[in-house]
Structures are given as structure tokens and as C-alpha cells.
Amino acid sequence: MVNYITLFNDLGHKFWRSLGLSLLRKEISSFRKKNQTAMKKRTPVSQIMTTDVLSVNLTHSLREVDDMVKGQHIRHVPVVSGDQIIGMLSKTDLQKISFVNTVDGDGLTTAMYDSLSIDQVMTKDVTTVEKSDTILDVATILSKEEFHALPVMDDGKLVGIVTTTDLVKYLIDQY
């Protein structure tokens, strides 16, 4: 005679065990996804910033900055005094003042470059971030403000620059 109670218990145990393993696998998968997301949220900006930063100081001319921007194919240049960030110049800033220039004979003159200083054109009160700040922090700042680059600091020294382009490249790498 078949012991139905033992058979039922055996089948029940296997069922609950497989159900338990299935639930455990789902929990582990969910935990991994949450932790990967949390890790991405905590990724420091130092992972995506440009570290080879070109900067200028107040002794440079706007013409020199324009040559640098064009020659190096960059769009943002921190203005420094010693180790301190005192401003930021963008390609757009330079384009705005070059728009005022006039055509003289065969070419465009840069009279405005010669009549204005970096101090007169640069954006002052620059927002900076620390290299340990997260990419999420940087994305939040850039999405709420009207600028496209942030100098990255470490112990008060310029160590990099992060731009909206860096953020887009990071996003693309995630997919």
C-alpha cells in the first residue's frame, strides 16, 4: 500500500523547495540590480572628467584664448589665478564678442579681442565640483543651470573639467 502522506510530503517539500529557490534567485537578481544602480549613482565624476585641462590667466589675451580654443578643439577654458579658479571662458563667449567685429578689406578684424580683456568677458562666480562628487550630482547641477562645463577640484586645485558631452558619452557607454 502506498503511503500517500509520505508521498504528499515529498512532493510538497520539492515544490516548496523549488519555489523557494526560484524566489531566492529573483531576490538575488533584484539585489544585484539595485546595487549596480546604487553603484552607478555613486560613480565619482573623476571617472568621466577630462584631466588634461588647458587653463588661462588674466595675462593672456582674448586672441590667445581664441587660438587655443580653435587649435585644441575645446569649448571651455577655466581662468585661474595661481591655484584659484576665478572665471570661465567659453567658445560661445568668444563668438559673442567676435560677432561685434567688423569686416575690414579681405578679412574679419578682431578689434574687440584687442579692446577687451579676459576679466571683462569671462563668467565670474564659477560653480565647481569636487572630484569625489558623483556623476549624478554633476548631471543635476548642469541640468538646472545654464552652463555646460564644471571645473573639477581636489583640495582647492583644478584637476579636471566635466562637460555635458562627457555626461552624454557616459550615458551612451551604459547602453
mmCIF file of C-alpha atoms in Angstrom:
data_model
loop_
_atom_site.group_PDB
_atom_site.id
_atom_site.type_symbol
_atom_site.label_atom_id
_atom_site.label_comp_id
_atom_site.label_asym_id
_atom_site.label_seq_id
_atom_site.Cartn_x
_atom_site.Cartn_y
_atom_site.Cartn_z
ATOM 1 C CA MET A 1 0.000 0.000 0.000
ATOM 2 C CA VAL A 2 1.270 3.436 -0.938
ATOM 3 C CA ASN A 3 1.811 5.822 1.907
ATOM 4 C CA TYR A 4 0.037 8.867 0.492
ATOM 5 C CA ILE A 5 1.032 11.095 3.367
ATOM 6 C CA THR A 6 4.754 10.445 2.793
ATOM 7 C CA LEU A 7 4.321 10.919 -0.967
ATOM 8 C CA PHE A 8 2.395 14.170 -0.431
ATOM 9 C CA ASN A 9 5.049 15.451 1.968
ATOM 10 C CA ASP A 10 7.798 14.509 -0.501
ATOM 11 C CA LEU A 11 6.084 16.287 -3.401
ATOM 12 C CA GLY A 12 5.184 19.229 -1.199
ATOM 13 C CA HIS A 13 8.779 19.560 0.009
ATOM 14 C CA LYS A 14 10.115 19.504 -3.576
ATOM 15 C CA PHE A 15 7.504 22.059 -4.662
ATOM 16 C CA TRP A 16 8.249 24.462 -1.799
ATOM 17 C CA ARG A 17 11.970 23.943 -2.221
ATOM 18 C CA SER A 18 11.840 24.766 -5.955
ATOM 19 C CA LEU A 19 9.545 27.703 -5.260
ATOM 20 C CA GLY A 20 11.929 28.886 -2.550
ATOM 21 C CA LEU A 21 14.945 28.615 -4.875
ATOM 22 C CA SER A 22 13.076 30.464 -7.584
ATOM 23 C CA LEU A 23 12.164 33.258 -5.164
ATOM 24 C CA LEU A 24 15.713 33.328 -3.824
ATOM 25 C CA ARG A 25 17.085 33.686 -7.368
ATOM 26 C CA LYS A 26 14.685 36.556 -8.017
ATOM 27 C CA GLU A 27 15.741 38.251 -4.771
ATOM 28 C CA ILE A 28 19.422 37.874 -5.636
ATOM 29 C CA SER A 29 18.825 39.273 -9.121
ATOM 30 C CA SER A 30 16.843 42.194 -7.704
ATOM 31 C CA PHE A 31 19.569 42.841 -5.115
ATOM 32 C CA ARG A 32 22.247 42.862 -7.822
ATOM 33 C CA LYS A 33 20.259 45.291 -9.978
ATOM 34 C CA LYS A 34 19.684 47.623 -7.039
ATOM 35 C CA ASN A 35 23.344 47.534 -6.071
ATOM 36 C CA GLN A 36 24.501 48.113 -9.647
ATOM 37 C CA THR A 37 22.170 51.100 -9.850
ATOM 38 C CA ALA A 38 23.408 52.331 -6.488
ATOM 39 C CA MET A 39 26.984 51.901 -7.668
ATOM 40 C CA LYS A 40 26.245 53.908 -10.816
ATOM 41 C CA LYS A 41 24.633 56.618 -8.709
ATOM 42 C CA ARG A 42 27.795 56.785 -6.608
ATOM 43 C CA THR A 43 30.255 56.820 -9.519
ATOM 44 C CA PRO A 44 32.598 59.765 -8.967
ATOM 45 C CA VAL A 45 32.948 62.440 -11.611
ATOM 46 C CA SER A 46 36.667 61.662 -11.709
ATOM 47 C CA GLN A 47 35.714 58.615 -13.822
ATOM 48 C CA ILE A 48 34.465 60.736 -16.736
ATOM 49 C CA MET A 49 36.183 64.121 -16.414
ATOM 50 C CA THR A 50 38.877 65.406 -18.737
ATOM 51 C CA THR A 51 42.118 65.593 -16.769
ATOM 52 C CA ASP A 52 44.292 67.317 -19.359
ATOM 53 C CA VAL A 53 42.794 70.744 -18.707
ATOM 54 C CA LEU A 54 44.002 73.810 -20.541
ATOM 55 C CA SER A 55 43.609 76.976 -18.496
ATOM 56 C CA VAL A 56 44.499 80.629 -18.916
ATOM 57 C CA ASN A 57 45.188 83.527 -16.591
ATOM 58 C CA LEU A 58 44.453 87.232 -16.790
ATOM 59 C CA THR A 59 47.722 87.966 -18.577
ATOM 60 C CA HIS A 60 46.575 86.073 -21.672
ATOM 61 C CA SER A 61 44.814 87.945 -24.441
ATOM 62 C CA LEU A 62 41.432 87.013 -25.848
ATOM 63 C CA ARG A 63 43.146 86.402 -29.167
ATOM 64 C CA GLU A 64 45.389 83.790 -27.479
ATOM 65 C CA VAL A 65 42.371 82.134 -25.884
ATOM 66 C CA ASP A 66 40.561 82.086 -29.237
ATOM 67 C CA ASP A 67 43.598 80.464 -30.878
ATOM 68 C CA MET A 68 43.697 77.871 -28.069
ATOM 69 C CA VAL A 69 40.001 77.068 -28.367
ATOM 70 C CA LYS A 70 40.218 76.673 -32.136
ATOM 71 C CA GLY A 71 43.571 74.884 -32.178
ATOM 72 C CA GLN A 72 42.773 72.398 -29.395
ATOM 73 C CA HIS A 73 39.089 71.917 -30.349
ATOM 74 C CA ILE A 74 37.828 72.753 -26.874
ATOM 75 C CA ARG A 75 34.823 74.796 -25.801
ATOM 76 C CA HIS A 76 35.558 75.780 -22.192
ATOM 77 C CA VAL A 77 38.647 77.284 -20.619
ATOM 78 C CA PRO A 78 38.999 77.866 -16.876
ATOM 79 C CA VAL A 79 40.610 81.179 -15.896
ATOM 80 C CA VAL A 80 42.967 80.779 -12.970
ATOM 81 C CA SER A 81 44.991 82.927 -10.646
ATOM 82 C CA GLY A 82 47.543 80.626 -9.093
ATOM 83 C CA ASP A 83 45.561 77.601 -7.933
ATOM 84 C CA GLN A 84 42.263 79.502 -7.693
ATOM 85 C CA ILE A 85 39.543 79.385 -10.341
ATOM 86 C CA ILE A 86 38.451 82.970 -10.928
ATOM 87 C CA GLY A 87 36.378 82.551 -14.060
ATOM 88 C CA MET A 88 35.450 80.550 -17.107
ATOM 89 C CA LEU A 89 35.584 81.418 -20.794
ATOM 90 C CA SER A 90 33.576 79.527 -23.354
ATOM 91 C CA LYS A 91 33.709 79.330 -27.103
ATOM 92 C CA THR A 92 30.283 80.993 -27.052
ATOM 93 C CA ASP A 93 31.662 83.947 -25.046
ATOM 94 C CA LEU A 94 34.326 84.435 -27.690
ATOM 95 C CA GLN A 95 31.824 84.069 -30.527
ATOM 96 C CA LYS A 96 29.594 86.724 -28.983
ATOM 97 C CA ILE A 97 32.334 89.329 -28.995
ATOM 98 C CA SER A 98 33.713 88.273 -32.377
ATOM 99 C CA PHE A 99 30.210 88.831 -33.779
ATOM 100 C CA VAL A 100 30.711 92.513 -32.987
ATOM 101 C CA ASN A 101 33.906 92.576 -35.060
ATOM 102 C CA THR A 102 33.835 94.141 -38.475
ATOM 103 C CA VAL A 103 34.932 93.084 -41.901
ATOM 104 C CA ASP A 104 37.946 95.097 -42.986
ATOM 105 C CA GLY A 105 39.081 94.573 -46.555
ATOM 106 C CA ASP A 106 39.816 90.895 -47.083
ATOM 107 C CA GLY A 107 39.015 89.532 -43.662
ATOM 108 C CA LEU A 108 37.404 89.790 -40.297
ATOM 109 C CA THR A 109 39.138 92.081 -37.848
ATOM 110 C CA THR A 110 39.430 91.151 -34.216
ATOM 111 C CA ALA A 111 39.295 94.666 -32.873
ATOM 112 C CA MET A 112 37.073 93.585 -29.994
ATOM 113 C CA TYR A 113 39.628 90.957 -28.940
ATOM 114 C CA ASP A 114 42.197 93.736 -28.678
ATOM 115 C CA SER A 115 39.950 96.152 -26.832
ATOM 116 C CA LEU A 116 38.560 93.766 -24.179
ATOM 117 C CA SER A 117 40.319 91.738 -21.503
ATOM 118 C CA ILE A 118 39.644 88.226 -20.258
ATOM 119 C CA ASP A 119 38.387 89.731 -16.989
ATOM 120 C CA GLN A 120 35.730 91.702 -18.903
ATOM 121 C CA VAL A 121 34.466 88.703 -20.873
ATOM 122 C CA MET A 122 34.793 85.704 -18.540
ATOM 123 C CA THR A 123 32.000 84.325 -16.421
ATOM 124 C CA LYS A 124 32.753 85.011 -12.775
ATOM 125 C CA ASP A 125 31.481 83.161 -9.693
ATOM 126 C CA VAL A 126 32.066 79.794 -11.324
ATOM 127 C CA THR A 127 30.401 76.759 -9.820
ATOM 128 C CA THR A 128 32.911 73.974 -9.236
ATOM 129 C CA VAL A 129 32.643 70.355 -8.136
ATOM 130 C CA GLU A 130 34.998 68.073 -6.242
ATOM 131 C CA LYS A 131 36.477 65.029 -7.963
ATOM 132 C CA SER A 132 34.697 62.842 -5.401
ATOM 133 C CA ASP A 133 31.267 64.303 -6.291
ATOM 134 C CA THR A 134 29.077 61.863 -8.145
ATOM 135 C CA ILE A 135 28.149 61.922 -11.798
ATOM 136 C CA LEU A 136 24.544 62.260 -10.628
ATOM 137 C CA ASP A 137 25.472 65.407 -8.655
ATOM 138 C CA VAL A 138 27.148 66.898 -11.728
ATOM 139 C CA ALA A 139 24.261 65.979 -14.028
ATOM 140 C CA THR A 140 21.835 67.600 -11.598
ATOM 141 C CA ILE A 141 23.833 70.839 -11.483
ATOM 142 C CA LEU A 142 24.269 71.029 -15.254
ATOM 143 C CA SER A 143 20.618 70.243 -15.927
ATOM 144 C CA LYS A 144 19.441 73.060 -13.646
ATOM 145 C CA GLU A 145 21.939 75.739 -14.653
ATOM 146 C CA GLU A 146 22.643 77.448 -17.941
ATOM 147 C CA PHE A 147 26.225 76.357 -18.435
ATOM 148 C CA HIS A 148 27.775 73.263 -19.940
ATOM 149 C CA ALA A 149 31.027 72.718 -18.061
ATOM 150 C CA LEU A 150 32.214 72.484 -14.478
ATOM 151 C CA PRO A 151 35.797 72.730 -13.262
ATOM 152 C CA VAL A 152 36.652 69.745 -11.073
ATOM 153 C CA MET A 153 38.686 70.464 -7.944
ATOM 154 C CA ASP A 154 40.681 68.403 -5.461
ATOM 155 C CA ASP A 155 41.813 70.116 -2.268
ATOM 156 C CA GLY A 156 41.316 73.525 -3.886
ATOM 157 C CA LYS A 157 43.308 72.682 -7.035
ATOM 158 C CA LEU A 158 41.999 72.323 -10.577
ATOM 159 C CA VAL A 159 42.298 68.650 -11.565
ATOM 160 C CA GLY A 160 39.810 68.371 -14.400
ATOM 161 C CA ILE A 161 36.784 69.627 -16.229
ATOM 162 C CA VAL A 162 33.495 67.842 -16.866
ATOM 163 C CA THR A 163 31.117 68.824 -19.643
ATOM 164 C CA THR A 164 27.689 67.876 -20.884
ATOM 165 C CA THR A 165 29.482 65.971 -23.657
ATOM 166 C CA ASP A 166 31.260 63.859 -21.021
ATOM 167 C CA LEU A 167 27.872 63.063 -19.476
ATOM 168 C CA VAL A 168 26.359 62.067 -22.814
ATOM 169 C CA LYS A 169 29.342 59.800 -23.564
ATOM 170 C CA TYR A 170 28.926 58.193 -20.130
ATOM 171 C CA LEU A 171 25.242 57.631 -20.793
ATOM 172 C CA ILE A 172 25.980 56.051 -24.164
ATOM 173 C CA ASP A 173 28.515 53.712 -22.520
ATOM 174 C CA GLN A 174 25.789 52.481 -20.168
ATOM 175 C CA TYR A 175 23.811 51.054 -23.086
#
